[in-house]
Each structure stands twice: as structure tokens, then as C-alpha cells.
Amino acid sequence: MAKETSKMLNPEFKMELEAAEPVEPQARWGNFFANHWKGCVVFLMPLLCLPIILMNNIPEYRCMYILLIMAVFWVTEALPLYVTSMIPIVAFPTLGIMGSEETCMTYFKDTLVMFMGGIMVALAVEYSGLHKRLALRVIQMVGCSPRRLHFGLIMVTMFISMWISNAACTAMMSPIVQAVLEELQAQGVCKIYHEPEYQMVGGKNKKKNEDELPYPTKVTQCYYLGIAYASSLGGCGTIIGTATNLTFKGIYDTAFPNATEKLDFPTFMFYSVPSMLVYTVLTYVFLQWHFMGLWRPNSKEAQEVQVGKDNAHVAKKVIDQRYKELGPMNMHEIQVMILFILMVFMYFTRKPGIFTGWADLLPSKVIKNSMPTIFVVIMCFMLPANYAFLRYCTRRGAVPTTPTPSLITWKFIQSRVPWGLIFLLGGGFALAAGSKQSGMATLIGSSMSGLKVLPNAALLLVVILVAVFMTAFSSNVAVANILIPVLNEMSLALKIHPLYLVFPAGLACSMAFHLPVSTPPNALVAGYAHIRSKDMAIAGIGPTIITIVVLFIFCQTWAMVIYPNLDTFPEWAQIAAEEAANKTRMLAEITANKTHLLELAANATRLLANNTELLTDLSTSSSNLVGDLIANSSEPLAQLAVNGTRLLTEIALNKTL
């Protein structure tokens, strides 16, 4: 009772005893870093990088200080990606790199508006259900045998991913794949997951690793990884296909506003779509070889595929049923399809170059792709999803009793748009603008001038490899934000056309196939189908090699057709290089002048100290001289005064007598 009373009076009694129990130091520190490593990175990284600005307190190194901190935060995700992207808003004005107004303006540029508008249009397509109708219809046309079905799923996913986000495309296709596999399994054609293994424990059968989720069969992995990889590859086809494309386009446009070779919508597609088709088809072939026994007819996988081929009608039954459930095409889908086609048409005909575009006919200022994108978004809210309200005029049929909805609702957009991307993309644009304005990008580019010894082709291959390696472990957009500004300035330092390095590097930032964390499509299928990381890492080897080789070859051949001057150093780049050199020279002169002024100030201080000492000595000498003079003169003057007094006394006495 007394023991219980003591616990009631002091409820922390037990906790204190537990806290006082001895704990292994290694386990304690290991547990600390395991739980708090992000906090350690956040607080230690600024301190570790502090010598950069303490030793060189000039704008270039202050911007480099911010770049290193943001790069580490982006790669490690010690802070959320979107929060890290806000750092320039605070750091640039504080460190004297850019003003607040100028910095914040980079967070909402034309490229960013185009991207956000593209997401909204893609959501309108999703809201209407048009994407499902398109996917199922194409699969019906291609066929439903295992190999044909796989090819159809990949090509449909690739095409849809060109226009909507990769994550949304993967999320849309995954339930379709799951429905097909479940029906095939119900018919005994294939298995989705491996059977659990059992072992004898105490005379009873017990599952091995009961805590582990069942892992998918090779056929299942082939389907799911196919749509994940196709989403990433399809996003490379258009500017709005993925945020990475808009990132390096925005950084390139910011760095070279006077460039004659632009990254407009049609040129981008002409450059990237052919290579996209090639490495998508080759990725399909690799997955077929790796998972479905292509060219290995006696393998177990090939025999399973043959069984599936004989039962293709089962998959076709599922696809036909799903398509039938959609019903006939309604007015909502038709209008969304027309608006989508109109938006793409306006992209291509804005300023095509080969004929007068509609933007050239308007008496206005420069019109970019954000205008047609937002125009279509506004039309999606203005047009009704159906025209049942016309029955009020025709008086045919029952009139609607509720308001007619628009093609999309703001509530749906508000809940589905990744608003954080505004800061993620804007942070990259701000970093690019700050690195250019401070001179940091020129400094880094000049430091890489030693790479001139490498042939251009070898340098391009190195750039692609670096981009692919970095994007395997970090966000694609974050890697582009770090890499592209450096490549811009490196191109000027090496006198290479900037697009020769920037375009391939930007595309390579989207080619992440090895890990679930590499990109959202990988993470989605890994969670949806319980694909293990080691299985994805092995399967990603083929697509990685394929994309590197194909991209390198196309950039040496097809790119020269799209950009004929790609093997030269254009005049606008020469002007940009001269401006950068002049800025570097001016900054060097300013630094030298500052050093000279500091030396003059030091000399003046030293001279002032010497003059003060001289004046002190002179004052002391003068005081001593006056003192000696007075001391030496006082005795003769006293004697003179005595003699004078005696003389005057004698004169006065004589007069009296």
C-alpha cells in the first residue's frame, strides 16, 4: 500500500527509474541518429558550409553557400522538397544576391503557369473519364494475348503520360492492369503472387516470414513495371509531360533570353518524340526478354506466356466489359476532347516558323504557351458538362432540377493539383537567376574549362551518365535545378552550344528506373503490387542502359536535324559568354579595388599612428625645451632684478642728499 501511495504521489517515479537504467552507448547513439539524422543535417549543414563565405565574402561564394545547402537538403530530403525551395526567398535578399521583389517574381513565370494549367487540363480529361475510354479502346485494337496486351498497355501509358503527369497516368493504369490480372488468375491462366513457403515448426506447418508481404510473379512485375517505365519515358515527349522538362526549359530561357534556338512546344516534340518511341519499344523488348521469356521458348516464363496466349479471350472479356461499363461517349467527354485537341493545335500553330502563326496576327505583345493553356482551363469552367438546360427552350423531355455542372469543378482541381510544385519549380528558377546575377554560375563554368581536352561527344556522355546517376537517388526536378545552371555556364566556358548539353541532361533527369524512391511511378507500382526493391533494381538495369545509349546516339544525329547549328558556338552564346567574362572581370576588378582600398586604409591607419607618435614626441620635446629655457633664464633675471633694485635705491638716496 505504501509503495502504491508513493507512486500515486510521484507518478514520475517509475519513469525516472526506467530512465536511470543503463543503456548501451552504441545503441543509444545509433538510435539517436536513426531518429534525428534529418535534424542534424538541417542544423549542421549551414555551419559546415560557413567557411565558404567567411573566407570569400563576395556574391559568388554567398550564392554557392546557398546552393550547397539546398543541394544537400534536396538530395537527403532533410526538409521537404517544397520547403527547401523557399530558401532563396529568405536567403537572397539577406545575403545581398537579389531583392525580394526580383526573387519572388521567379516563382511564377510563364513556364510555371503553363505547367500548372497543363495539370488542370489533364485533370479535366481525368474528371470526364476520357482517358479510360482511350486506354481501353487502344488495348482492344492491339489485342489481348500476353505480349500484345503488354505492348498495348505500355504504348497507351506512354501516350497518355505525354499529356498528363506521370504519377496520375500510373495511378490510372494500375487498376486496369490489376483487373486484367485478377480475371486471368480466376481463369487459371496466370498467378499474381507467388505461393507462400512453409516450414515445419513444432510439427506444424508455418509460413516463412509471416510479416513479409507476398511478392509478385514475373508476369505481374512485367505488367506493372512496364506502365511505370512507360510513364517516365512518355513524360519526356512533351514540355508539359513532366515537371523536369519545364524546369530545364525555364532555366535555359532565363539564362539565355536572346537565344535564337528556343525550346518551344513543337520543336521540343520533334526533338524528343523519335528517341522516346525507340527507347520505349526497346524497353518493352527487354521486359519481355527478362520477365516473359522472349527468345527463350523453353523457359518457364515463355511456357506461361503461351498458356496466356491460348486464353487471350479471357483478357479480352475483361477489357470489353470495362469498356462497355463506360457507356456511349457523352457530351462531357466530347467537349473535353475538343478542348484538348484545340490546346495542342494552338501550341503548334502559335509561332511555327514555317508559316505565319496566330500569335503573329494579333496586335499584341509577346504571347507564349501559357496563354492557350489558361484559355482552355477557363473554357473548361465556362462550358457546361451537358446541355439538358436547353429543354427549357425546346420543352422536350424533363427539365433539370439542379444547376448544370461545368466540365470540371474547382473543388476537384483544388484537391488534386500538386500546389507545392509551384515552389519546387520556382526555387529552381530563383537559384538559376541568383547564380547568374551573382556570378556564381560563371565562376563554376570557368572552373570547368579544363574539360576542353575532352571531345564533345565524350563530354556529352559524361553529362548524361552524371544526370542518370544523380536522378536515381533524388527528385528529378531537384537534380535538374542543380545540374542545368552549371551546364549552362560550362557550355559558355567550353564554347559549346548550350542546348548540346542542356537538352540531353534535362531528358536524362527523368530516366530513373532502379528504386521506388527514384520517381513517383516507381513508388506507385512498388506499393500497388508489392514489388521488392531488389527486383526493381535488377529490372531497371536494361532501361537505364537503353535510354543512355539511345539518347546519346540521337543527340549526335537527330538533334543536328532539329537544331542545325548545334555543332557551332552561336553568336548569341558568344555575346552571353562575353557578358559573363566582362562581369567576371568587373567583379575581379571590384575585388582588387576593394583589396587596394583596404591596403590604403591600412597604410593610412599606420601613417596616422606614426604621426600621432611624432606629435607626441614633438609636444614632449617642446615642453622640455620651454622648461629648460625658463629654468636657465630665471637666475639671470633674478640677479638683474636685484641689481636694478639696488641701482634704483642708490639713485633715490642720492637725490635725497
XYZ file of C-alpha atoms in Angstrom:
657
model
C 0.000 0.000 0.000
C 2.824 2.381 0.885
C 4.513 1.515 -2.382
C 1.357 2.257 -4.342
C 0.870 5.516 -2.407
C 4.401 6.620 -3.259
C 3.709 6.007 -6.949
C 0.465 7.960 -6.752
C 2.207 10.870 -5.056
C 5.067 10.787 -7.549
C 3.833 9.486 -10.903
C 7.276 10.053 -12.472
C 8.844 7.559 -10.041
C 8.723 4.661 -12.468
C 9.772 6.785 -15.428
C 12.837 8.046 -13.538
C 13.835 4.513 -12.635
C 13.488 3.431 -16.233
C 15.466 6.432 -17.441
C 18.237 5.588 -14.984
C 18.663 2.052 -16.302
C 21.991 1.516 -18.065
C 21.810 1.663 -21.853
C 24.468 0.604 -24.292
C 26.162 3.783 -25.633
C 26.365 2.441 -29.166
C 22.683 1.534 -29.267
C 21.746 4.901 -27.767
C 23.724 6.956 -30.277
C 22.643 4.714 -33.119
C 19.026 5.202 -32.116
C 19.564 8.959 -31.836
C 20.974 9.310 -35.358
C 18.379 6.938 -36.763
C 15.584 9.128 -35.420
C 17.136 12.590 -35.670
C 19.524 12.499 -38.635
C 17.366 14.952 -40.581
C 17.569 17.480 -37.778
C 21.345 17.010 -37.622
C 21.630 17.668 -41.366
C 19.417 20.767 -41.151
C 21.440 22.361 -38.342
C 24.961 21.151 -39.180
C 24.987 21.743 -42.941
C 24.821 25.579 -42.717
C 27.610 25.523 -40.120
C 29.845 23.188 -42.158
C 29.462 25.379 -45.255
C 30.013 28.623 -43.333
C 33.780 28.841 -44.141
C 32.834 29.381 -47.803
C 31.504 32.877 -47.099
C 33.847 33.611 -44.208
C 36.902 33.121 -46.441
C 35.364 34.736 -49.549
C 32.612 37.171 -48.613
C 31.618 38.091 -52.173
C 28.290 37.437 -54.009
C 29.569 34.394 -55.958
C 30.527 32.485 -52.848
C 27.488 33.609 -50.895
C 25.306 32.144 -53.657
C 27.446 28.994 -53.666
C 26.834 28.688 -49.931
C 23.068 28.681 -50.537
C 23.392 26.269 -53.476
C 25.314 23.682 -51.446
C 22.845 23.822 -48.570
C 19.850 23.481 -50.907
C 21.509 20.668 -52.868
C 22.094 18.630 -49.694
C 18.574 19.325 -48.433
C 17.091 18.344 -51.809
C 19.091 15.115 -52.095
C 18.598 13.987 -48.489
C 15.094 15.489 -48.128
C 16.092 16.583 -44.639
C 13.497 19.288 -45.212
C 10.505 18.721 -47.523
C 11.432 19.473 -51.131
C 8.946 22.328 -51.312
C 10.232 23.944 -48.112
C 13.843 23.760 -49.313
C 12.746 25.537 -52.482
C 11.577 28.515 -50.392
C 15.083 29.214 -49.033
C 16.026 31.756 -51.782
C 13.098 33.978 -50.758
C 14.800 34.442 -47.379
C 18.478 33.987 -48.227
C 18.896 36.018 -51.431
C 17.770 39.397 -50.032
C 19.544 38.741 -46.723
C 22.898 37.958 -48.356
C 22.653 40.696 -50.971
C 22.230 38.467 -54.032
C 18.773 39.531 -55.285
C 15.998 41.727 -53.923
C 12.763 40.287 -52.536
C 10.652 41.552 -55.451
C 13.041 40.147 -58.044
C 13.352 36.811 -56.249
C 9.620 36.290 -55.789
C 8.925 37.080 -59.452
C 10.901 33.973 -60.479
C 8.382 31.781 -58.645
C 5.544 32.436 -61.098
C 6.921 32.631 -64.617
C 5.266 31.786 -67.934
C 6.728 28.272 -67.882
C 5.274 27.586 -64.453
C 1.836 28.909 -65.406
C 1.900 26.677 -68.483
C 2.730 23.641 -66.343
C 0.034 24.298 -63.738
C -2.508 24.957 -66.494
C -1.472 21.717 -68.216
C -2.118 19.815 -64.989
C -5.583 21.378 -64.760
C -6.411 20.384 -68.342
C -5.175 16.849 -67.629
C -7.438 16.760 -64.577
C -10.350 17.811 -66.793
C -9.592 14.803 -69.001
C -9.473 12.587 -65.920
C -12.666 14.139 -64.498
C -14.570 13.322 -67.685
C -13.261 9.725 -67.886
C -11.918 10.258 -71.406
C -8.521 8.775 -70.512
C -10.044 5.408 -69.539
C -12.026 5.214 -72.763
C -8.893 5.922 -74.791
C -6.793 3.354 -72.912
C -9.332 0.550 -73.144
C -10.089 1.249 -76.809
C -6.438 1.087 -77.840
C -5.937 -2.180 -75.907
C -8.938 -3.640 -77.713
C -7.354 -2.690 -81.042
C -3.882 -4.056 -80.198
C -5.023 -7.421 -78.857
C -5.155 -9.275 -75.556
C -2.510 -12.008 -75.752
C 0.146 -11.506 -73.019
C 2.722 -9.939 -75.308
C 0.215 -7.807 -77.222
C -1.561 -6.775 -74.045
C 1.764 -5.753 -72.509
C 2.686 -3.783 -75.625
C -0.713 -2.089 -75.693
C -0.530 -1.107 -72.023
C 2.959 0.340 -72.460
C 2.142 2.342 -75.574
C -1.129 3.681 -74.137
C 0.599 4.654 -70.915
C 3.403 6.335 -72.850
C 0.976 8.376 -74.948
C -1.212 9.471 -72.019
C 1.869 10.352 -69.984
C 2.882 12.828 -72.685
C -0.085 14.988 -71.693
C -0.781 14.324 -68.016
C 1.534 13.848 -65.050
C 3.461 10.593 -64.801
C 2.055 9.824 -61.363
C -1.557 10.375 -62.471
C -1.033 8.213 -65.549
C 0.430 5.354 -63.492
C -2.340 5.650 -60.914
C -4.919 5.435 -63.722
C -3.403 2.391 -65.444
C -2.676 0.340 -62.307
C -6.345 -0.604 -61.613
C -6.758 -1.646 -65.261
C -3.739 -3.948 -65.007
C -4.981 -5.300 -61.671
C -8.426 -6.098 -63.099
C -6.926 -7.959 -66.079
C -4.557 -9.990 -63.870
C -7.297 -10.900 -61.392
C -9.510 -12.220 -64.192
C -6.627 -14.175 -65.713
C -5.859 -15.681 -62.305
C -9.520 -16.594 -61.774
C -9.409 -18.491 -65.059
C -6.202 -20.263 -64.044
C -4.160 -18.594 -66.794
C -1.567 -16.918 -64.529
C -0.754 -16.130 -60.919
C -0.432 -12.642 -59.484
C 1.675 -13.524 -56.426
C 3.965 -16.394 -55.505
C 2.595 -19.059 -53.207
C 3.821 -18.646 -49.596
C 6.555 -21.028 -48.498
C 6.042 -23.241 -45.436
C 8.417 -24.847 -42.967
C 7.900 -27.379 -40.175
C 7.855 -25.741 -36.739
C 6.908 -27.927 -33.762
C 5.256 -30.467 -36.003
C 3.096 -27.837 -37.670
C 3.298 -26.085 -40.996
C 4.136 -22.428 -40.573
C 4.639 -19.711 -43.142
C 8.145 -18.376 -43.590
C 8.494 -14.643 -42.931
C 4.863 -14.119 -41.983
C 5.464 -10.383 -41.665
C 6.560 -10.036 -45.299
C 4.044 -9.199 -47.990
C 3.596 -11.683 -50.848
C 5.818 -10.726 -53.739
C 4.528 -10.711 -57.335
C 5.326 -13.198 -60.048
C 7.424 -12.265 -63.051
C 4.345 -11.767 -65.213
C 2.875 -9.341 -62.685
C 6.159 -7.442 -62.402
C 6.360 -7.230 -66.186
C 2.965 -5.540 -66.471
C 3.399 -3.126 -63.578
C 6.992 -2.142 -64.286
C 6.026 -1.697 -67.924
C 3.475 1.005 -67.127
C 5.800 2.659 -64.582
C 8.694 2.867 -67.041
C 6.362 3.926 -69.869
C 5.070 6.798 -67.716
C 8.596 8.084 -67.122
C 9.591 7.686 -70.772
C 6.355 9.166 -72.126
C 6.810 12.236 -69.965
C 9.930 13.050 -71.995
C 7.849 13.547 -75.151
C 6.344 16.975 -74.496
C 7.144 20.065 -72.445
C 4.097 19.532 -70.237
C 4.740 15.803 -69.849
C 6.713 16.191 -66.636
C 7.907 18.952 -64.338
C 11.529 18.171 -65.214
C 11.052 19.309 -68.815
C 9.582 22.617 -67.727
C 12.352 23.043 -65.185
C 15.228 22.897 -67.646
C 13.230 24.864 -70.226
C 12.629 27.642 -67.681
C 16.257 27.688 -66.533
C 17.503 27.743 -70.140
C 15.132 30.587 -71.094
C 16.207 32.561 -68.013
C 19.904 32.094 -68.738
C 19.659 32.844 -72.490
C 16.712 35.160 -73.181
C 18.205 36.192 -76.548
C 18.768 32.646 -77.839
C 17.567 32.016 -81.384
C 17.144 28.272 -80.718
C 14.086 28.112 -78.483
C 12.520 25.231 -76.563
C 9.006 25.782 -77.878
C 6.340 23.085 -77.916
C 6.614 21.714 -81.494
C 10.422 21.821 -81.588
C 10.592 20.014 -78.278
C 8.357 17.241 -79.603
C 10.264 16.915 -82.883
C 13.474 16.577 -80.867
C 12.339 14.114 -78.200
C 9.451 12.021 -79.576
C 11.515 9.877 -82.017
C 14.011 8.889 -79.327
C 11.133 8.383 -76.873
C 9.490 5.887 -79.234
C 12.742 3.993 -79.766
C 13.701 3.523 -76.142
C 10.103 2.753 -75.149
C 9.923 -0.067 -77.693
C 13.368 -1.344 -76.674
C 12.328 -1.225 -73.005
C 9.282 -3.320 -73.909
C 11.544 -5.835 -75.651
C 13.871 -6.003 -72.640
C 10.990 -6.567 -70.203
C 9.644 -9.290 -72.468
C 13.050 -10.977 -72.502
C 13.631 -10.564 -68.776
C 10.173 -11.487 -67.473
C 8.291 -13.330 -70.231
C 10.986 -15.471 -71.844
C 11.190 -13.742 -75.237
C 13.677 -15.666 -77.475
C 13.799 -18.360 -74.769
C 10.993 -20.694 -75.869
C 11.905 -23.485 -73.434
C 11.949 -21.277 -70.363
C 9.242 -21.461 -67.711
C 8.232 -17.860 -68.389
C 7.769 -18.493 -72.128
C 5.555 -21.507 -71.421
C 3.366 -19.419 -69.101
C 3.054 -16.809 -71.840
C 1.992 -19.496 -74.291
C -0.775 -20.565 -71.899
C -1.864 -16.933 -71.668
C -1.851 -16.648 -75.449
C -4.177 -19.614 -75.720
C -6.530 -17.902 -73.254
C -6.364 -14.382 -74.683
C -10.136 -14.346 -74.807
C -10.204 -14.094 -71.008
C -8.296 -10.804 -71.010
C -10.361 -9.559 -73.917
C -13.501 -10.313 -71.954
C -12.299 -8.103 -69.088
C -11.328 -5.241 -71.395
C -14.611 -5.431 -73.306
C -16.571 -5.449 -70.051
C -14.697 -2.410 -68.725
C -15.250 -0.549 -71.986
C -18.938 -1.471 -72.017
C -19.350 -0.116 -68.486
C -18.284 3.318 -69.736
C -21.334 3.506 -71.991
C -21.531 5.651 -75.118
C -19.370 8.744 -75.409
C -21.220 11.651 -73.793
C -21.141 15.385 -74.407
C -18.809 15.922 -71.439
C -16.084 13.721 -72.955
C -16.586 15.142 -76.447
C -16.114 18.740 -75.291
C -13.051 17.913 -73.211
C -11.529 16.066 -76.166
C -12.182 19.039 -78.482
C -10.645 21.489 -75.997
C -7.612 19.259 -75.524
C -7.051 18.966 -79.272
C -7.540 22.745 -79.573
C -4.855 23.369 -76.934
C -2.325 21.144 -78.716
C -3.224 22.761 -82.051
C -2.639 26.229 -80.565
C 0.744 25.080 -79.234
C 1.859 24.001 -82.691
C 0.489 26.984 -84.609
C 1.412 29.810 -82.212
C 4.700 30.626 -83.969
C 5.612 27.626 -86.112
C 8.291 29.456 -88.112
C 7.416 27.792 -91.422
C 4.245 29.894 -91.794
C 2.577 32.809 -90.035
C 1.187 31.735 -86.693
C -1.927 33.011 -84.956
C 0.198 34.855 -82.387
C 1.797 36.851 -85.225
C -1.615 38.032 -86.424
C -2.649 39.510 -83.091
C -1.707 43.169 -82.447
C -0.252 42.343 -79.066
C 2.985 41.816 -77.224
C 4.824 38.509 -76.977
C 2.423 35.591 -76.487
C 3.772 32.350 -75.030
C 2.291 28.911 -74.366
C 0.773 29.902 -71.037
C -1.916 31.834 -72.921
C -3.540 28.893 -74.815
C -3.192 26.674 -71.738
C -5.070 29.028 -69.424
C -7.571 29.783 -72.202
C -8.550 26.103 -72.296
C -8.677 25.976 -68.485
C -11.106 28.914 -68.425
C -13.225 27.283 -71.136
C -13.455 24.126 -69.031
C -15.227 26.202 -66.385
C -17.395 28.143 -68.831
C -18.774 25.233 -70.879
C -21.471 23.009 -69.334
C -20.971 19.255 -68.959
C -24.335 18.686 -70.652
C -26.993 20.748 -72.397
C -30.083 19.462 -70.634
C -30.948 23.062 -69.711
C -31.919 23.666 -73.365
C -35.084 21.689 -72.634
C -36.418 24.871 -71.057
C -36.469 26.301 -74.595
C -37.453 23.235 -76.594
C -39.916 21.914 -73.969
C -38.953 18.358 -74.859
C -38.316 15.938 -72.042
C -37.931 16.546 -68.336
C -36.161 19.765 -67.429
C -33.220 19.583 -64.975
C -33.950 20.496 -61.381
C -30.334 21.174 -60.384
C -27.670 23.561 -61.761
C -25.735 22.258 -64.754
C -22.138 21.450 -63.769
C -19.137 22.662 -65.757
C -16.580 20.405 -67.425
C -14.565 20.443 -64.188
C -15.041 21.839 -60.696
C -12.605 23.947 -58.695
C -13.053 21.607 -55.730
C -11.678 18.719 -57.817
C -8.754 20.840 -59.022
C -8.006 22.134 -55.550
C -7.802 18.613 -54.155
C -5.718 17.119 -56.986
C -3.248 19.793 -58.141
C 0.204 19.421 -56.509
C 0.457 23.062 -55.439
C 3.861 22.505 -53.857
C 5.335 22.200 -57.347
C 4.997 25.977 -57.671
C 7.685 26.359 -55.018
C 9.752 23.416 -56.267
C 9.966 24.750 -59.819
C 10.166 28.365 -58.667
C 13.035 27.531 -56.317
C 14.996 26.175 -59.260
C 14.268 29.264 -61.346
C 15.274 31.525 -58.442
C 18.500 29.594 -57.917
C 19.329 29.848 -61.622
C 18.647 33.594 -61.665
C 20.633 34.142 -58.471
C 23.608 32.123 -59.687
C 23.694 34.151 -62.895
C 23.250 37.547 -61.250
C 25.818 36.878 -58.526
C 28.370 35.462 -60.977
C 28.497 32.049 -59.283
C 27.430 30.158 -62.397
C 30.176 31.887 -64.401
C 32.686 31.034 -61.687
C 31.719 27.341 -61.739
C 31.648 27.227 -65.524
C 35.089 28.830 -65.766
C 36.493 26.350 -63.268
C 35.466 23.546 -65.639
C 37.368 24.965 -68.600
C 39.871 22.138 -68.135
C 37.303 19.794 -69.697
C 38.159 21.282 -73.091
C 40.563 18.393 -73.575
C 37.596 16.005 -73.870
C 35.853 15.611 -77.232
C 32.322 16.994 -77.273
C 30.810 13.524 -77.650
C 32.708 12.203 -74.627
C 31.663 15.236 -72.604
C 28.022 14.673 -73.584
C 28.215 11.034 -72.476
C 29.679 12.068 -69.117
C 26.886 14.619 -68.613
C 24.186 12.024 -69.392
C 25.764 9.488 -67.024
C 26.018 12.035 -64.208
C 22.372 13.072 -64.650
C 21.127 9.460 -64.705
C 23.181 8.562 -61.633
C 22.013 11.585 -59.631
C 18.337 11.178 -60.512
C 18.351 7.562 -59.308
C 18.664 8.749 -55.713
C 16.895 12.110 -55.676
C 13.961 14.058 -57.058
C 14.142 14.555 -60.830
C 13.234 18.238 -60.566
C 15.760 18.831 -57.781
C 18.546 17.277 -59.868
C 17.597 19.453 -62.844
C 17.614 22.541 -60.611
C 21.168 21.735 -59.515
C 22.633 20.481 -62.787
C 21.208 22.691 -65.554
C 22.558 26.091 -64.357
C 26.044 24.594 -64.082
C 25.798 23.129 -67.601
C 24.656 26.490 -68.998
C 27.796 28.236 -67.787
C 30.050 25.287 -68.541
C 28.862 25.408 -72.164
C 29.858 29.064 -72.400
C 33.260 28.389 -70.828
C 33.940 25.481 -73.230
C 32.409 27.366 -76.215
C 29.830 24.635 -76.887
C 26.233 25.250 -77.933
C 24.319 25.230 -74.601
C 21.500 23.059 -75.969
C 24.038 20.380 -76.901
C 24.475 19.593 -73.185
C 21.334 21.027 -71.561
C 18.655 19.212 -73.611
C 20.066 15.670 -73.165
C 20.816 16.316 -69.491
C 17.256 17.565 -68.912
C 15.786 14.453 -70.532
C 18.198 12.193 -68.634
C 16.916 13.611 -65.336
C 13.620 11.768 -65.980
C 15.216 8.372 -66.574
C 15.060 6.829 -63.112
C 14.245 3.097 -63.130
C 16.138 1.434 -60.289
C 14.485 2.352 -56.993
C 10.951 3.082 -55.751
C 12.165 6.440 -54.394
C 13.591 7.477 -57.759
C 10.322 8.731 -59.211
C 6.567 8.644 -58.349
C 5.590 5.983 -60.961
C 8.139 3.571 -59.455
C 6.833 4.234 -55.963
C 3.206 3.760 -57.053
C 3.671 0.353 -58.685
C 6.014 -0.803 -55.912
C 3.296 -0.093 -53.361
C 0.430 -1.305 -55.534
C 1.956 -4.657 -56.497
C 4.398 -5.152 -53.547
C 7.409 -5.160 -55.868
C 10.625 -5.570 -53.901
C 13.405 -3.008 -54.267
C 15.948 -5.625 -55.348
C 13.629 -6.832 -58.133
C 13.122 -3.264 -59.370
C 16.856 -2.555 -59.163
C 17.645 -5.549 -61.383
C 14.827 -4.809 -63.825
C 15.961 -1.186 -64.122
C 19.389 -2.111 -65.498
C 18.046 -2.714 -69.004
C 16.004 0.502 -69.380
C 18.889 2.534 -67.936
C 21.412 1.208 -70.475
C 18.895 1.508 -73.306
C 17.994 5.126 -72.567
C 21.627 6.195 -72.136
C 22.713 4.653 -75.439
C 19.666 5.760 -77.449
C 19.717 9.287 -76.043
C 23.433 9.634 -76.759
C 23.049 8.407 -80.352
C 20.024 10.606 -81.082
C 21.732 13.677 -79.649
C 24.617 13.094 -82.066
C 22.383 12.526 -85.096
C 18.699 13.500 -84.964
C 19.367 16.557 -82.808
C 21.522 18.005 -85.599
C 18.495 17.827 -87.901
C 16.238 19.713 -85.466
C 18.947 22.232 -84.479
C 21.353 22.510 -87.457
C 23.662 24.898 -85.555
C 24.073 22.562 -82.615
C 27.692 21.794 -83.505
C 28.640 25.504 -83.525
C 29.003 28.203 -80.909
C 26.248 30.650 -81.929
C 26.574 34.419 -81.879
C 24.068 34.884 -79.036
C 26.082 32.436 -76.931
C 29.282 34.338 -77.748
C 27.624 37.543 -76.564
C 26.461 35.798 -73.394
C 29.981 34.438 -72.840
C 31.498 37.898 -73.357
C 28.986 39.409 -70.943
C 29.820 36.719 -68.400
C 33.543 37.308 -68.935
C 33.084 41.061 -68.576
C 31.076 40.538 -65.439
C 33.731 38.229 -64.058
C 36.410 40.754 -64.981
C 34.421 43.562 -63.405
C 33.883 41.542 -60.242
C 37.605 40.736 -60.175
C 38.419 44.431 -60.572
C 35.972 45.319 -57.821
C 37.575 42.706 -55.606
C 41.036 44.028 -56.481
C 39.901 47.596 -55.832
C 38.454 46.521 -52.500
C 41.773 44.899 -51.635
C 43.651 48.041 -52.724
C 41.334 50.236 -50.680
C 41.852 48.007 -47.680
C 45.620 48.314 -48.142
C 45.326 52.120 -48.438
C 43.196 52.208 -45.311
C 45.777 50.114 -43.503
C 48.586 52.409 -44.677
C 46.593 55.478 -43.655
C 45.975 53.973 -40.244
C 49.657 53.142 -39.926
C 50.644 56.693 -41.037
C 48.170 58.210 -38.619
C 49.618 56.143 -35.822
C 53.144 57.262 -36.777
C 52.041 60.920 -36.976
C 50.398 60.677 -33.593
C 53.594 59.280 -32.123
C 55.629 62.055 -33.816
C 53.317 64.747 -32.499
C 53.531 63.261 -29.022
C 57.342 63.305 -29.184
C 57.327 66.878 -30.552
C 54.996 68.031 -27.804
C 57.167 66.400 -25.159
C 60.336 67.943 -26.637
C 58.733 71.387 -26.807
C 57.636 71.158 -23.192
C 61.098 70.126 -22.109
C 62.686 72.931 -24.155
C 60.430 75.624 -22.689
C 61.018 74.264 -19.195
C 64.790 74.308 -19.633
C 64.637 77.786 -21.138
C 62.616 79.102 -18.234
C 64.828 77.353 -15.680
C 68.013 78.652 -17.281
C 66.655 82.210 -17.650
C 65.163 82.624 -14.136
C 68.529 83.047 -12.279
C 69.945 85.823 -14.542
C 66.635 87.600 -14.472
C 66.538 87.456 -10.646
C 70.110 88.823 -10.438
C 69.171 91.538 -12.932
C 66.127 92.414 -10.828
C 68.292 92.643 -7.655
C 70.876 94.798 -9.434
C 68.129 97.018 -10.788
C 66.560 97.417 -7.362
C 69.936 98.303 -5.807
C 70.593 100.849 -8.549
C 67.205 102.484 -8.122
C 67.747 102.643 -4.365
C 71.110 104.344 -4.776
C 69.620 106.852 -7.238
C 66.804 107.663 -4.861
C 69.287 108.113 -1.958
C 71.500 110.441 -3.968
C 68.517 112.610 -4.867
C 67.573 112.891 -1.191
C 71.040 114.013 -0.222
